Structure formats: C-alpha cells, structure tokens
Amino acid sequence: MVGLHAKVEKSLRSQGVRYTTNRRALIEALENTPGPLTVEEIYRVTEPRIPYSSIYRDVRVLTDTQVLTLHHSADRSNRFELAEWLSGHHHHLVCVACMAISDISLAPAAEGRLSRLADSAAAGAGYRVTGHSLEIEGLCPDCDS
Amino acid sequence: MVGLHAKVEKSLRSQGVRYTTNRRALIEALENTPGPLTVEEIYRVTEPRIPYSSIYRDVRVLTDTQVLTLHHSADRSNRFELAEWLSGHHHHLVCVACMAISDISLAPAAEGRLSRLADSAAAGAGYRVTGHSLEIEGLCPDCDS
DNA sequence: AACAATTTGATAATCATTATCATATATTCA
DNA sequence: TGAATATATGATAATGATTATCAAATTGTT
C-alpha cells in the first residue's frame, strides 16, 4: 500500500509540479479532517503559518492538477478536499443547522443501486455518465439534541 | 391548480415582502429555463434591463424568503433556481465539458430507493435526514458527439 | 558550481457581492 | 381621497474573497 504523499508527489512530478513543504502541509491538513476545509481553516490549522497568498495559489495548483476538488457549502464558502482517487469515493452529509459537512461512504450494495439509478436517469436525458455525488441534508447528532 | 406567481406572491406577502415587477421578472426568467441561472444570465435575459444592484438585492431577498435556492457550479459561479416547493423535487445533471446544468426528475420508484438509501446511510452517522440532492456528472448529448 | 525552472511571500489589482442612501412606489388608515 | 408609513429601486461606494505581479528564495539539473 502506497502512502498518500507518495501518490500525490508522483502525480505532481508527472505534471512538472513540485511537492513542496507548503503543499505537503495543505495535504496533511486535509488528510486529518473529516470533511472539506476553507482557505481560512487551512490557514489556522497549519503550523508554521503559511501566508494567504501562498495557500490560495497552492489550492489552485492542487485543484488544477486533480489532487484536490472544490466544494461549495450552503454558507456560501468554498471548501477543498482530497480528490476521490486519493480519498476514495464518498458522499456528503450536511447539517442544516450548523452547516458542518462530513464525508460518508455508502455500503457497496447501496452504492451499486445509486450508480444504476443515476445511469438510467441520465440515459433518459442522453447523457453519458462519468460520476455522481449525493448530498444528504439533515441534523447532525449535536444539533439534533 | 394555482399558478406559480400566485404561490410566490402569497408566500412573500405573508412575510411582509412585496412581489414587484422586478421580482416577477426574475421568477419568470427562472421559470423559463431548464436549469439554474447566474446573476449575469438573469441580467441578460430580462427585458427591460434590471440593474445589477437590484438583481443582487432581489435574488438575496428571494433566497432569504425561501422562494429561490442557491446552487454552485463547477465553474465557480453562483446560480439561482426556484425552490423545490415551487418547481418540484428534482436533481441535477452536470456536463463535465460545457458545465451546463439541467434539472432531472427520477421515476417514483427510483426516488423511493434513493430516499431509503440516504436515510439508512445517514442513520449510521446519527443524522436525522431532512432532504437529499443527487448530482450526476457526465457528457451532455452535444458535448458527447 | 553554474544555470534553469519553479516556488514563495509581500503587495497590488480584480471581481463578485453587499451596503448606503436619496428618490420613487406601494400600502395603510384616518 | 389623502396624508402617513413602509418597502423597493437604482446609482454609487465599500467590502471581501480571490487572483495577479514580481523580486527574492529555493529546488532541480548539467
């Protein structure tokens, strides 16, 4: 089993992009959280501090190189997370009260049903499906009590 | 069968908000398109022209009053659409090539499977589910040829 | 070591969005 | 109907998040 950083480095190298200390720190920050992070959250979590200009540049570079993906949350903020080829296919649980987002994986059987369902719905519209993503809204355990 | 505008007006009135000519024009613009629109697209589509300051204010008012909902597309733009209590429950098809978004409804049986699947996945995480939304990515008929 | 390429961080510029406010329009009620 | 009151409009300024710039630093290469 190859480690996350090795995978990222290999992918970046093949695209002529260096895997620097700053970029490694971003990946580590995202690796250690249950859901996507904003630029500001990355800024607060990394140690030592990385200037905003560098974080903005790096999340963009990492998104352009398919290492990260961008998500938008209901509070209108932009959040980044590891691309699925690094973190595994997953969906999102969004708390409608506190807006927290957490990753969730479906059981294989459920994932299979979801894929077939998406395929047949899209086929009706003439689309060739390349992926899907389910967002489940609800009250998280904290906000529900 | 009550018309769309009557529903919107009633809802807004009950919240002390007026259903003006500008706001009606926004609703009409959104009613006549297959997917969500950006502020700029609304600006171009409405006749006579409504200034940006008014469109921005109105989409915000209409979103705050639950008449519209905000969506984010992969090209990082914000798009507005009629809330589901006005347009009906639906999901989105996103073309990964041209970024167009169109609404899609699932067959009742498929929608039922999706709901159950979302419920049981979320239950495992202690969430109480209030809704769900599926985004299907693929190539639209135009981009696929 | 010398050279070339890329990255960094400070700062300035840009762009989408929101706030301000005087004027206009609609609603209420005496 | 006609004040009086409340809300909406549109021009403009202000804000905030993101991107661009560029000299200095770092990394990779001959």
mmCIF file of N, CA, C and O (backbone and C1' of nucleotides) in Angstrom, chain A residues 18 53 56 60 78, chain D residues 17-19 27-28:
data_model
loop_
_atom_site.group_PDB
_atom_site.id
_atom_site.type_symbol
_atom_site.label_atom_id
_atom_site.label_comp_id
_atom_site.label_asym_id
_atom_site.label_seq_id
_atom_site.Cartn_x
_atom_site.Cartn_y
_atom_site.Cartn_z
ATOM 1 N N ARG A 18 6.159 20.714 -8.353
ATOM 2 C CA ARG A 18 6.918 20.226 -7.190
ATOM 3 C C ARG A 18 6.039 20.042 -5.961
ATOM 4 O O ARG A 18 5.106 20.806 -5.734
ATOM 5 N N SER A 53 -1.608 34.316 0.492
ATOM 6 C CA SER A 53 -1.296 34.319 -0.941
ATOM 7 C C SER A 53 -0.776 32.960 -1.382
ATOM 8 O O SER A 53 -1.085 32.493 -2.471
ATOM 9 N N TYR A 56 -3.779 30.292 -1.236
ATOM 10 C CA TYR A 56 -4.660 30.458 -2.392
ATOM 11 C C TYR A 56 -3.990 29.919 -3.657
ATOM 12 O O TYR A 56 -4.606 29.234 -4.466
ATOM 13 N N ARG A 60 -5.117 26.283 -5.610
ATOM 14 C CA ARG A 60 -5.463 26.372 -7.035
ATOM 15 C C ARG A 60 -4.598 25.403 -7.861
ATOM 16 O O ARG A 60 -5.100 24.684 -8.718
ATOM 17 N N ASN A 78 -16.183 28.433 0.036
ATOM 18 C CA ASN A 78 -15.535 27.431 -0.804
ATOM 19 C C ASN A 78 -14.666 26.519 0.053
ATOM 20 O O ASN A 78 -13.893 26.994 0.874
ATOM 21 P P DA D 17 -13.875 37.423 3.394
ATOM 22 O "O5'" DA D 17 -13.641 36.491 2.135
ATOM 23 C "C5'" DA D 17 -14.745 36.160 1.316
ATOM 24 C "C4'" DA D 17 -14.264 35.880 -0.080
ATOM 25 C "C3'" DA D 17 -13.105 34.882 -0.137
ATOM 26 O "O3'" DA D 17 -13.417 33.914 -1.128
ATOM 27 C "C1'" DA D 17 -12.541 36.882 -1.313
ATOM 28 P P DT D 18 -12.467 32.636 -1.369
ATOM 29 O "O5'" DT D 18 -11.600 33.110 -2.622
ATOM 30 C "C5'" DT D 18 -12.291 33.466 -3.824
ATOM 31 C "C4'" DT D 18 -11.329 34.141 -4.778
ATOM 32 C "C3'" DT D 18 -10.088 33.316 -5.136
ATOM 33 O "O3'" DT D 18 -10.226 32.951 -6.502
ATOM 34 C "C1'" DT D 18 -9.593 35.619 -4.809
ATOM 35 P P DT D 19 -9.122 32.134 -7.262
ATOM 36 O "O5'" DT D 19 -8.251 33.297 -7.927
ATOM 37 C "C5'" DT D 19 -8.916 34.216 -8.786
ATOM 38 C "C4'" DT D 19 -7.922 35.226 -9.303
ATOM 39 C "C3'" DT D 19 -6.646 34.640 -9.904
ATOM 40 O "O3'" DT D 19 -6.497 35.248 -11.182
ATOM 41 C "C1'" DT D 19 -6.097 36.292 -8.319
ATOM 42 P P DT D 27 14.317 24.023 -0.618
ATOM 43 O "O5'" DT D 27 14.263 23.347 -2.065
ATOM 44 C "C5'" DT D 27 13.043 23.382 -2.797
ATOM 45 C "C4'" DT D 27 13.313 22.994 -4.236
ATOM 46 C "C3'" DT D 27 14.131 21.706 -4.384
ATOM 47 O "O3'" DT D 27 13.341 20.785 -5.098
ATOM 48 C "C1'" DT D 27 14.928 23.428 -5.822
ATOM 49 P P DG D 28 13.883 19.307 -5.404
ATOM 50 O "O5'" DG D 28 14.431 19.493 -6.889
ATOM 51 C "C5'" DG D 28 13.514 19.829 -7.923
ATOM 52 C "C4'" DG D 28 14.248 19.894 -9.239
ATOM 53 C "C3'" DG D 28 15.077 18.639 -9.557
ATOM 54 O "O3'" DG D 28 14.873 18.317 -10.928
ATOM 55 C "C1'" DG D 28 16.458 20.566 -9.611
#
